[in-house]
C-alpha cells in the first residue's frame, strides 16, 4: 500500500513540475522602459557669483518751492512720466508781479533822477571853468550823480531778484522721470525751501550697488576695471522669466576695512519703467576666467541621503549610478565639477521613474543651450537676456 502511495506522489510531482516549466516558458519577457537620453554638453563657461541688493535711481529730486505762497494749480497727473521743463505746480503769481511792477516804476524814477543829476553835473563843471561856481558845489553835484547811478543799479538788482521770484511761482520738472503723488494740493500755503511738493526719479537707468568680499575679488576679478564694463544679469523677485543685462561701471577705490568688502555698482538701462527704484534684486556676476565644463539639465541630477548623482547609460542600455559633484548653475543646466566625462550619455529626466540597473529603450534627444548665457563676455553688455531658471 505504501509503495502505491509513493508512486502516486512521484507522478503528481512530475506532472506539476511539467506544468510549471510550460508556464515559465510561456511567460513574456519584461519590456524595456523608454526614456530620453542625451550626450552631456561640454562648454566653455564662466562661473556666476550671486549678490542681492536694492535698485537705486541715479537722480532723485525732492521738489520744494523757492518762494512762499498759495498753490494755484497742480498741473500733472500723479504717477506719470514727466519731462524736464514741464509745469508741475503754479503758485499765485500776483504778489510777485506787483513787486516787479513797483520796481520797474522806481527804476524809471531813478533813471530820471540820474539824467537830471548828470545835466546838473555838466553845468557845474562848465561854470567851474570860469570860476563862476564854488569847487565844493561842483564836487557835490559829481557825488550826487554817482549816488543816482548806484541807486539805479540797486533797483535793477532788486528787479532781477523780483523777476526770479516771479518765475519761481511756476514750478517745473528739473529732470525727465517718473513723478509721485502731490503732497500739497491746490489752495494750500507753501513755505520756501521747506514744504515738500512731490518727488521725481529718473527711470532711464537704474543703479545696483553691492559688496564683493575681497577674497572673491582678488581671486576672480583682480584685473577688472570699470572701463571693462563687466556684464551683470539682474533678476527681480517674483519674475524669473525676465532678465535684465547691465554692466559694472563703478568700482570703489578702497576696501572697507570693517567688512572686508569692496563697493561695486552695476548700471541697467531701461526704457519701459519695468525697473523701479527700491526693488529687491538678485545680481549674477560672471567670473573673470572661463573654464571648460560638462553641463547637464538640473532635472537629471538626483539626490540620495548623502550624495548627488546622475544615471548614465551603458553601451548595453543599462542605467548606472554615477556620483557627481555639482558646480555653478546656468539657467536650467548645472556644471558638473567631477564625476562625468565628455562622452557620457545620461538619463535626461533623472531618477524620477527609473533606477540603477534597469535596462531601458533609449530615446535620443539633444541638449539645447542656445538661450543660456554661458560666457557673457563674448557678447559684451546686453539689455535683456532670456535665461530661464
Tab-separated table of C-alpha atoms in Angstrom:
chain	number	residue	atom	x	y	z
A	1	UNK	CA	0.000	0.000	0.000
A	2	UNK	CA	2.792	2.429	0.919
A	3	UNK	CA	4.613	1.652	-2.315
A	4	UNK	CA	1.488	2.587	-4.305
A	5	UNK	CA	1.117	5.915	-2.457
A	6	UNK	CA	4.772	6.799	-3.067
A	7	UNK	CA	4.413	6.088	-6.754
A	8	UNK	CA	1.295	8.286	-6.982
A	9	UNK	CA	3.095	11.110	-5.153
A	10	UNK	CA	6.057	11.000	-7.503
A	11	UNK	CA	3.807	11.035	-10.535
A	12	UNK	CA	1.919	14.071	-9.171
A	13	UNK	CA	5.153	15.998	-8.536
A	14	UNK	CA	6.344	15.243	-12.047
A	15	UNK	CA	3.103	16.468	-13.571
A	16	UNK	CA	3.219	19.687	-11.530
A	17	UNK	CA	6.849	20.305	-12.492
A	18	UNK	CA	5.978	19.878	-16.108
A	19	UNK	CA	3.133	22.345	-15.861
A	20	UNK	CA	5.333	24.940	-14.148
A	21	UNK	CA	8.019	24.569	-16.800
A	22	UNK	CA	5.450	25.066	-19.529
A	23	UNK	CA	4.067	28.225	-17.748
A	24	UNK	CA	7.549	29.666	-17.261
A	25	UNK	CA	8.377	29.096	-20.870
A	26	UNK	CA	5.179	30.826	-21.907
A	27	UNK	CA	5.731	33.970	-19.691
A	28	UNK	CA	6.603	37.129	-21.822
A	29	UNK	CA	9.973	38.862	-21.397
A	30	UNK	CA	9.845	42.234	-19.482
A	31	UNK	CA	9.509	45.336	-21.766
A	32	UNK	CA	12.376	47.859	-21.510
A	33	UNK	CA	11.239	51.347	-20.346
A	34	UNK	CA	11.602	54.061	-23.000
A	35	UNK	CA	13.319	57.185	-21.618
A	36	UNK	CA	15.004	60.302	-23.001
A	37	UNK	CA	18.779	60.124	-23.051
A	38	UNK	CA	21.374	62.630	-24.257
A	39	UNK	CA	25.082	63.055	-24.531
A	40	UNK	CA	26.357	65.555	-21.945
A	41	UNK	CA	27.181	69.069	-23.162
A	42	UNK	CA	30.714	70.387	-22.896
A	43	UNK	CA	31.030	74.171	-22.998
A	44	UNK	CA	33.419	76.993	-22.159
A	45	UNK	CA	31.646	78.720	-19.276
A	46	UNK	CA	32.156	81.387	-16.668
A	47	UNK	CA	31.025	80.783	-13.116
A	48	UNK	CA	28.405	83.165	-11.754
A	49	UNK	CA	28.578	84.898	-8.391
A	50	UNK	CA	25.213	85.933	-6.949
A	51	UNK	CA	24.554	89.051	-4.875
A	52	UNK	CA	21.417	90.720	-3.569
A	53	UNK	CA	20.681	94.420	-3.466
A	54	UNK	CA	18.012	97.076	-3.957
A	55	UNK	CA	17.821	99.274	-7.022
A	56	UNK	CA	18.518	102.995	-6.844
A	57	UNK	CA	17.720	105.762	-9.290
A	58	UNK	CA	20.680	107.880	-10.476
A	59	UNK	CA	18.630	111.074	-9.998
A	60	UNK	CA	16.137	111.634	-7.194
A	61	UNK	CA	14.511	115.049	-6.714
A	62	UNK	CA	12.538	116.077	-3.641
A	63	UNK	CA	10.660	119.040	-5.064
A	64	UNK	CA	10.303	122.146	-2.839
A	65	UNK	CA	9.158	125.672	-3.732
A	66	UNK	CA	11.693	128.506	-3.890
A	67	UNK	CA	9.079	131.099	-2.878
A	68	UNK	CA	6.226	131.091	-0.368
A	69	UNK	CA	2.622	131.459	-1.442
A	70	UNK	CA	-0.691	129.766	-2.206
A	71	UNK	CA	-0.779	126.815	-4.619
A	72	UNK	CA	-2.997	127.892	-7.502
A	73	UNK	CA	-2.693	124.818	-9.723
A	74	UNK	CA	-1.402	121.236	-9.700
A	75	UNK	CA	-0.607	120.664	-13.365
A	76	UNK	CA	0.480	116.998	-13.558
A	77	UNK	CA	-1.058	113.543	-13.399
A	78	UNK	CA	0.181	111.651	-10.373
A	79	UNK	CA	2.375	108.654	-11.114
A	80	UNK	CA	3.013	109.608	-14.744
A	81	UNK	CA	6.184	110.358	-16.667
A	82	UNK	CA	7.252	113.993	-16.880
A	83	UNK	CA	9.848	115.760	-18.974
A	84	UNK	CA	12.334	118.395	-17.942
A	85	UNK	CA	10.616	121.814	-18.047
A	86	UNK	CA	7.039	120.533	-17.670
A	87	UNK	CA	4.845	122.699	-15.412
A	88	UNK	CA	4.038	120.835	-12.192
A	89	UNK	CA	2.757	123.473	-9.737
A	90	UNK	CA	1.665	127.083	-10.101
A	91	UNK	CA	1.900	129.370	-7.071
A	92	UNK	CA	-0.259	132.524	-7.082
A	93	UNK	CA	1.980	134.993	-9.014
A	94	UNK	CA	0.082	138.219	-8.297
A	95	UNK	CA	2.086	139.424	-5.257
A	96	UNK	CA	5.325	138.818	-7.133
A	97	UNK	CA	4.033	140.502	-10.280
A	98	UNK	CA	3.086	143.544	-8.201
A	99	UNK	CA	6.607	143.697	-6.788
A	100	UNK	CA	8.064	143.593	-10.314
A	101	UNK	CA	5.737	146.380	-11.454
A	102	UNK	CA	6.628	148.559	-8.439
A	103	UNK	CA	10.348	148.154	-9.027
A	104	UNK	CA	10.027	148.967	-12.714
A	105	UNK	CA	8.324	152.234	-11.748
A	106	UNK	CA	11.049	153.014	-9.218
A	107	UNK	CA	13.689	152.356	-11.880
A	108	UNK	CA	12.049	154.846	-14.236
A	109	UNK	CA	12.079	157.414	-11.439
A	110	UNK	CA	15.731	156.635	-10.679
A	111	UNK	CA	16.629	156.932	-14.362
A	112	UNK	CA	15.010	160.372	-14.476
A	113	UNK	CA	16.838	161.454	-11.329
A	114	UNK	CA	20.122	160.222	-12.780
A	115	UNK	CA	19.524	162.083	-16.009
A	116	UNK	CA	18.872	165.309	-14.036
A	117	UNK	CA	21.982	164.741	-11.914
A	118	UNK	CA	24.136	164.259	-14.998
A	119	UNK	CA	22.872	167.513	-16.524
A	120	UNK	CA	23.422	169.389	-13.256
A	121	UNK	CA	26.962	167.972	-13.036
A	122	UNK	CA	27.779	169.149	-16.582
A	123	UNK	CA	26.554	172.659	-15.877
A	124	UNK	CA	28.616	172.827	-12.704
A	125	UNK	CA	31.744	171.657	-14.499
A	126	UNK	CA	31.261	174.288	-17.237
A	127	UNK	CA	30.703	177.039	-14.678
A	128	UNK	CA	33.742	175.891	-12.804
A	129	UNK	CA	35.904	176.627	-15.811
A	130	UNK	CA	35.145	180.352	-15.362
A	131	UNK	CA	35.201	180.170	-11.573
A	132	UNK	CA	31.502	181.065	-11.569
A	133	UNK	CA	30.748	178.338	-9.042
A	134	UNK	CA	32.497	177.061	-5.997
A	135	UNK	CA	34.581	173.915	-6.230
A	136	UNK	CA	32.619	172.444	-3.327
A	137	UNK	CA	29.362	172.737	-5.296
A	138	UNK	CA	30.941	171.006	-8.278
A	139	UNK	CA	32.067	168.118	-6.079
A	140	UNK	CA	28.600	167.866	-4.530
A	141	UNK	CA	26.949	167.561	-7.951
A	142	UNK	CA	29.503	164.950	-9.104
A	143	UNK	CA	28.854	162.927	-5.948
A	144	UNK	CA	25.097	163.262	-6.480
A	145	UNK	CA	25.432	161.772	-9.961
A	146	UNK	CA	27.372	158.810	-8.611
A	147	UNK	CA	24.724	158.294	-5.933
A	148	UNK	CA	21.950	158.278	-8.540
A	149	UNK	CA	23.839	155.709	-10.611
A	150	UNK	CA	24.265	153.492	-7.547
A	151	UNK	CA	20.585	153.814	-6.685
A	152	UNK	CA	19.663	152.747	-10.220
A	153	UNK	CA	21.999	149.732	-10.068
A	154	UNK	CA	20.473	148.646	-6.742
A	155	UNK	CA	16.936	148.933	-8.123
A	156	UNK	CA	17.909	146.903	-11.203
A	157	UNK	CA	19.298	144.187	-8.930
A	158	UNK	CA	16.079	144.186	-6.905
A	159	UNK	CA	14.079	143.930	-10.128
A	160	UNK	CA	16.149	140.965	-11.257
A	161	UNK	CA	15.523	139.214	-7.933
A	162	UNK	CA	11.815	140.007	-8.115
A	163	UNK	CA	11.598	138.648	-11.658
A	164	UNK	CA	13.334	135.471	-10.492
A	165	UNK	CA	10.832	135.095	-7.663
A	166	UNK	CA	8.022	135.623	-10.158
A	167	UNK	CA	9.465	132.879	-12.377
A	168	UNK	CA	9.756	130.595	-9.341
A	169	UNK	CA	5.968	130.656	-8.982
A	170	UNK	CA	5.984	128.284	-11.971
A	171	UNK	CA	7.450	125.086	-10.554
A	172	UNK	CA	8.691	122.883	-13.383
A	173	UNK	CA	10.312	119.468	-13.521
A	174	UNK	CA	14.119	119.681	-13.283
A	175	UNK	CA	14.611	116.206	-14.829
A	176	UNK	CA	12.951	113.618	-17.052
A	177	UNK	CA	11.445	110.901	-14.907
A	178	UNK	CA	8.518	109.400	-13.060
A	179	UNK	CA	6.611	111.634	-10.659
A	180	UNK	CA	4.954	110.611	-7.401
A	181	UNK	CA	1.759	111.972	-5.832
A	182	UNK	CA	1.153	115.624	-4.961
A	183	UNK	CA	1.899	116.085	-1.269
A	184	UNK	CA	0.299	119.568	-1.259
A	185	UNK	CA	-2.789	120.353	-3.299
A	186	UNK	CA	-4.493	123.443	-4.705
A	187	UNK	CA	-5.357	126.173	-2.199
A	188	UNK	CA	-2.727	125.299	0.390
A	189	UNK	CA	0.058	127.601	1.507
A	190	UNK	CA	3.670	126.543	0.935
A	191	UNK	CA	6.859	127.819	2.534
A	192	UNK	CA	10.001	128.453	0.525
A	193	UNK	CA	12.597	125.663	0.791
A	194	UNK	CA	10.537	123.836	3.434
A	195	UNK	CA	7.316	122.397	2.009
A	196	UNK	CA	7.715	119.118	0.095
A	197	UNK	CA	5.521	119.191	-3.004
A	198	UNK	CA	6.341	115.793	-4.563
A	199	UNK	CA	9.314	113.720	-5.671
A	200	UNK	CA	10.635	112.690	-9.072
A	201	UNK	CA	13.039	109.905	-10.008
A	202	UNK	CA	14.786	109.312	-13.305
A	203	UNK	CA	13.954	105.977	-14.925
A	204	UNK	CA	16.215	105.765	-17.971
A	205	UNK	CA	18.790	103.928	-15.849
A	206	UNK	CA	18.908	102.099	-12.549
A	207	UNK	CA	21.874	101.587	-10.258
A	208	UNK	CA	22.520	98.468	-8.208
A	209	UNK	CA	25.209	98.788	-5.541
A	210	UNK	CA	26.562	95.592	-3.989
A	211	UNK	CA	29.571	94.433	-1.959
A	212	UNK	CA	32.087	91.787	-3.051
A	213	UNK	CA	34.283	90.245	-0.393
A	214	UNK	CA	37.956	90.886	-1.005
A	215	UNK	CA	38.841	87.177	-1.254
A	216	UNK	CA	36.447	86.727	-4.184
A	217	UNK	CA	37.527	89.994	-5.757
A	218	UNK	CA	41.220	89.181	-5.567
A	219	UNK	CA	40.651	85.647	-6.862
A	220	UNK	CA	38.173	86.286	-9.662
A	221	UNK	CA	38.129	89.998	-10.555
A	222	UNK	CA	41.529	91.393	-9.595
A	223	UNK	CA	42.254	92.811	-13.072
A	224	UNK	CA	38.754	94.165	-13.773
A	225	UNK	CA	38.243	97.928	-14.172
A	226	UNK	CA	35.097	99.989	-14.594
A	227	UNK	CA	36.094	100.618	-18.214
A	228	UNK	CA	35.821	96.858	-18.931
A	229	UNK	CA	32.025	97.044	-18.383
A	230	UNK	CA	31.888	93.569	-16.876
A	231	UNK	CA	28.437	92.079	-17.687
A	232	UNK	CA	25.877	91.644	-14.905
A	233	UNK	CA	22.472	89.932	-15.088
A	234	UNK	CA	19.629	91.148	-12.874
A	235	UNK	CA	16.564	89.207	-11.767
A	236	UNK	CA	13.591	90.749	-9.962
A	237	UNK	CA	11.783	88.974	-7.149
A	238	UNK	CA	8.764	87.094	-8.475
A	239	UNK	CA	9.771	87.413	-12.139
A	240	UNK	CA	12.078	84.565	-13.083
A	241	UNK	CA	11.279	84.758	-16.800
A	242	UNK	CA	12.632	88.264	-17.440
A	243	UNK	CA	16.317	89.003	-17.054
A	244	UNK	CA	17.986	92.388	-17.453
A	245	UNK	CA	21.525	92.787	-18.664
A	246	UNK	CA	23.782	95.519	-17.343
A	247	UNK	CA	27.434	96.199	-16.680
A	248	UNK	CA	29.771	97.273	-13.911
A	249	UNK	CA	30.619	100.968	-14.300
A	250	UNK	CA	31.934	101.871	-10.846
A	251	UNK	CA	34.411	100.174	-8.508
A	252	UNK	CA	35.223	101.895	-5.232
A	253	UNK	CA	38.806	102.990	-4.604
A	254	UNK	CA	39.195	101.251	-1.227
A	255	UNK	CA	38.212	98.026	0.503
A	256	UNK	CA	36.089	98.678	3.585
A	257	UNK	CA	38.379	97.593	6.459
A	258	UNK	CA	35.402	96.987	8.759
A	259	UNK	CA	33.675	94.480	6.478
A	260	UNK	CA	36.458	93.359	4.136
A	261	UNK	CA	34.292	94.138	1.108
A	262	UNK	CA	34.595	96.297	-1.988
A	263	UNK	CA	31.715	98.509	-3.118
A	264	UNK	CA	30.724	97.938	-6.755
A	265	UNK	CA	27.939	99.403	-8.905
A	266	UNK	CA	26.125	97.910	-11.872
A	267	UNK	CA	24.093	100.066	-14.264
A	268	UNK	CA	20.997	98.866	-16.119
A	269	UNK	CA	19.357	100.745	-18.984
A	270	UNK	CA	15.567	100.591	-19.153
A	271	UNK	CA	13.007	102.441	-21.245
A	272	UNK	CA	9.730	100.859	-20.118
A	273	UNK	CA	9.748	101.621	-16.365
A	274	UNK	CA	9.961	97.894	-15.630
A	275	UNK	CA	12.825	98.518	-13.197
A	276	UNK	CA	11.752	100.564	-10.188
A	277	UNK	CA	13.883	102.188	-7.540
A	278	UNK	CA	13.784	100.341	-4.231
A	279	UNK	CA	13.094	96.940	-5.816
A	280	UNK	CA	14.843	93.917	-4.340
A	281	UNK	CA	17.040	92.317	-6.977
A	282	UNK	CA	19.400	89.399	-7.401
A	283	UNK	CA	22.538	90.056	-9.421
A	284	UNK	CA	24.643	87.479	-11.235
A	285	UNK	CA	28.197	88.486	-11.972
A	286	UNK	CA	30.363	86.399	-14.275
A	287	UNK	CA	33.788	85.329	-13.041
A	288	UNK	CA	36.810	86.708	-14.794
A	289	UNK	CA	38.260	83.384	-16.029
A	290	UNK	CA	36.339	80.868	-18.154
A	291	UNK	CA	36.613	77.073	-17.872
A	292	UNK	CA	35.527	74.063	-19.903
A	293	UNK	CA	32.779	72.239	-18.002
A	294	UNK	CA	30.391	69.323	-18.501
A	295	UNK	CA	26.779	70.573	-18.382
A	296	UNK	CA	23.641	68.533	-17.676
A	297	UNK	CA	19.997	69.507	-17.126
A	298	UNK	CA	19.308	70.172	-13.483
A	299	UNK	CA	16.425	67.702	-13.533
A	300	UNK	CA	18.862	64.933	-14.483
A	301	UNK	CA	20.538	65.205	-11.068
A	302	UNK	CA	19.219	63.055	-8.242
A	303	UNK	CA	19.976	63.182	-4.528
A	304	UNK	CA	20.281	60.295	-2.102
A	305	UNK	CA	20.986	60.541	1.612
A	306	UNK	CA	24.490	61.971	1.205
A	307	UNK	CA	25.365	62.443	-2.431
A	308	UNK	CA	24.174	63.846	-5.723
A	309	UNK	CA	24.178	61.540	-8.730
A	310	UNK	CA	23.092	61.079	-12.321
A	311	UNK	CA	22.096	57.944	-14.188
A	312	UNK	CA	24.430	57.154	-17.057
A	313	UNK	CA	23.634	54.763	-19.894
A	314	UNK	CA	25.998	51.867	-20.646
A	315	UNK	CA	26.552	50.514	-24.192
A	316	UNK	CA	24.102	47.710	-23.258
A	317	UNK	CA	21.394	50.311	-22.436
A	318	UNK	CA	21.588	49.677	-18.727
A	319	UNK	CA	21.318	52.567	-16.265
A	320	UNK	CA	24.299	53.064	-13.991
A	321	UNK	CA	24.603	55.130	-10.790
A	322	UNK	CA	27.256	57.837	-11.093
A	323	UNK	CA	28.107	60.108	-8.144
A	324	UNK	CA	28.845	63.715	-9.203
A	325	UNK	CA	29.986	66.979	-7.702
A	326	UNK	CA	27.688	69.803	-8.818
A	327	UNK	CA	29.014	73.256	-9.736
A	328	UNK	CA	27.521	76.563	-10.861
A	329	UNK	CA	24.026	76.915	-12.279
A	330	UNK	CA	23.402	78.185	-15.811
A	331	UNK	CA	19.690	78.615	-16.383
A	332	UNK	CA	18.167	75.116	-16.326
A	333	UNK	CA	21.587	73.492	-16.509
A	334	UNK	CA	24.264	72.674	-13.958
A	335	UNK	CA	28.001	72.460	-14.397
A	336	UNK	CA	29.482	69.165	-13.183
A	337	UNK	CA	32.832	69.640	-11.464
A	338	UNK	CA	33.596	65.925	-11.230
A	339	UNK	CA	32.023	62.529	-11.975
A	340	UNK	CA	31.233	62.802	-15.686
A	341	UNK	CA	33.290	62.759	-18.872
A	342	UNK	CA	32.705	64.409	-22.218
A	343	UNK	CA	31.267	61.328	-23.976
A	344	UNK	CA	28.952	60.129	-21.207
A	345	UNK	CA	25.278	59.595	-22.013
A	346	UNK	CA	22.777	60.358	-19.256
A	347	UNK	CA	19.104	59.906	-18.451
A	348	UNK	CA	17.812	63.429	-19.146
A	349	UNK	CA	14.915	63.338	-16.688
A	350	UNK	CA	16.901	61.763	-13.863
A	351	UNK	CA	15.746	59.035	-11.486
A	352	UNK	CA	12.069	60.048	-11.447
A	353	UNK	CA	10.742	56.769	-12.946
A	354	UNK	CA	13.865	54.659	-13.357
A	355	UNK	CA	16.774	53.492	-11.264
A	356	UNK	CA	20.249	51.961	-11.454
A	357	UNK	CA	20.452	48.523	-13.041
A	358	UNK	CA	17.349	48.913	-15.222
A	359	UNK	CA	17.500	48.084	-18.909
A	360	UNK	CA	15.972	50.869	-20.982
A	361	UNK	CA	14.907	51.687	-24.502
A	362	UNK	CA	16.756	54.952	-25.179
A	363	UNK	CA	15.159	57.920	-26.983
A	364	UNK	CA	17.999	60.190	-28.079
A	365	UNK	CA	17.473	63.929	-27.575
A	366	UNK	CA	19.792	66.933	-27.910
A	367	UNK	CA	20.532	69.365	-25.090
A	368	UNK	CA	19.661	72.907	-26.237
A	369	UNK	CA	21.850	75.595	-24.634
A	370	UNK	CA	21.280	78.264	-27.293
A	371	UNK	CA	19.387	80.596	-24.921
A	372	UNK	CA	21.607	80.116	-21.897
A	373	UNK	CA	24.208	82.774	-21.045
A	374	UNK	CA	27.363	80.741	-20.604
A	375	UNK	CA	30.050	83.272	-21.439
A	376	UNK	CA	28.607	86.824	-21.484
A	377	UNK	CA	31.968	88.485	-22.091
A	378	UNK	CA	31.847	87.291	-25.688
A	379	UNK	CA	28.821	89.471	-26.361
A	380	UNK	CA	29.573	92.395	-24.022
A	381	UNK	CA	26.940	94.479	-22.240
A	382	UNK	CA	23.388	93.426	-23.047
A	383	UNK	CA	19.919	94.830	-22.486
A	384	UNK	CA	17.750	91.746	-21.969
A	385	UNK	CA	18.757	88.120	-21.596
A	386	UNK	CA	16.480	85.106	-21.985
A	387	UNK	CA	17.913	82.955	-19.237
A	388	UNK	CA	15.250	80.681	-17.799
A	389	UNK	CA	15.650	79.221	-14.334
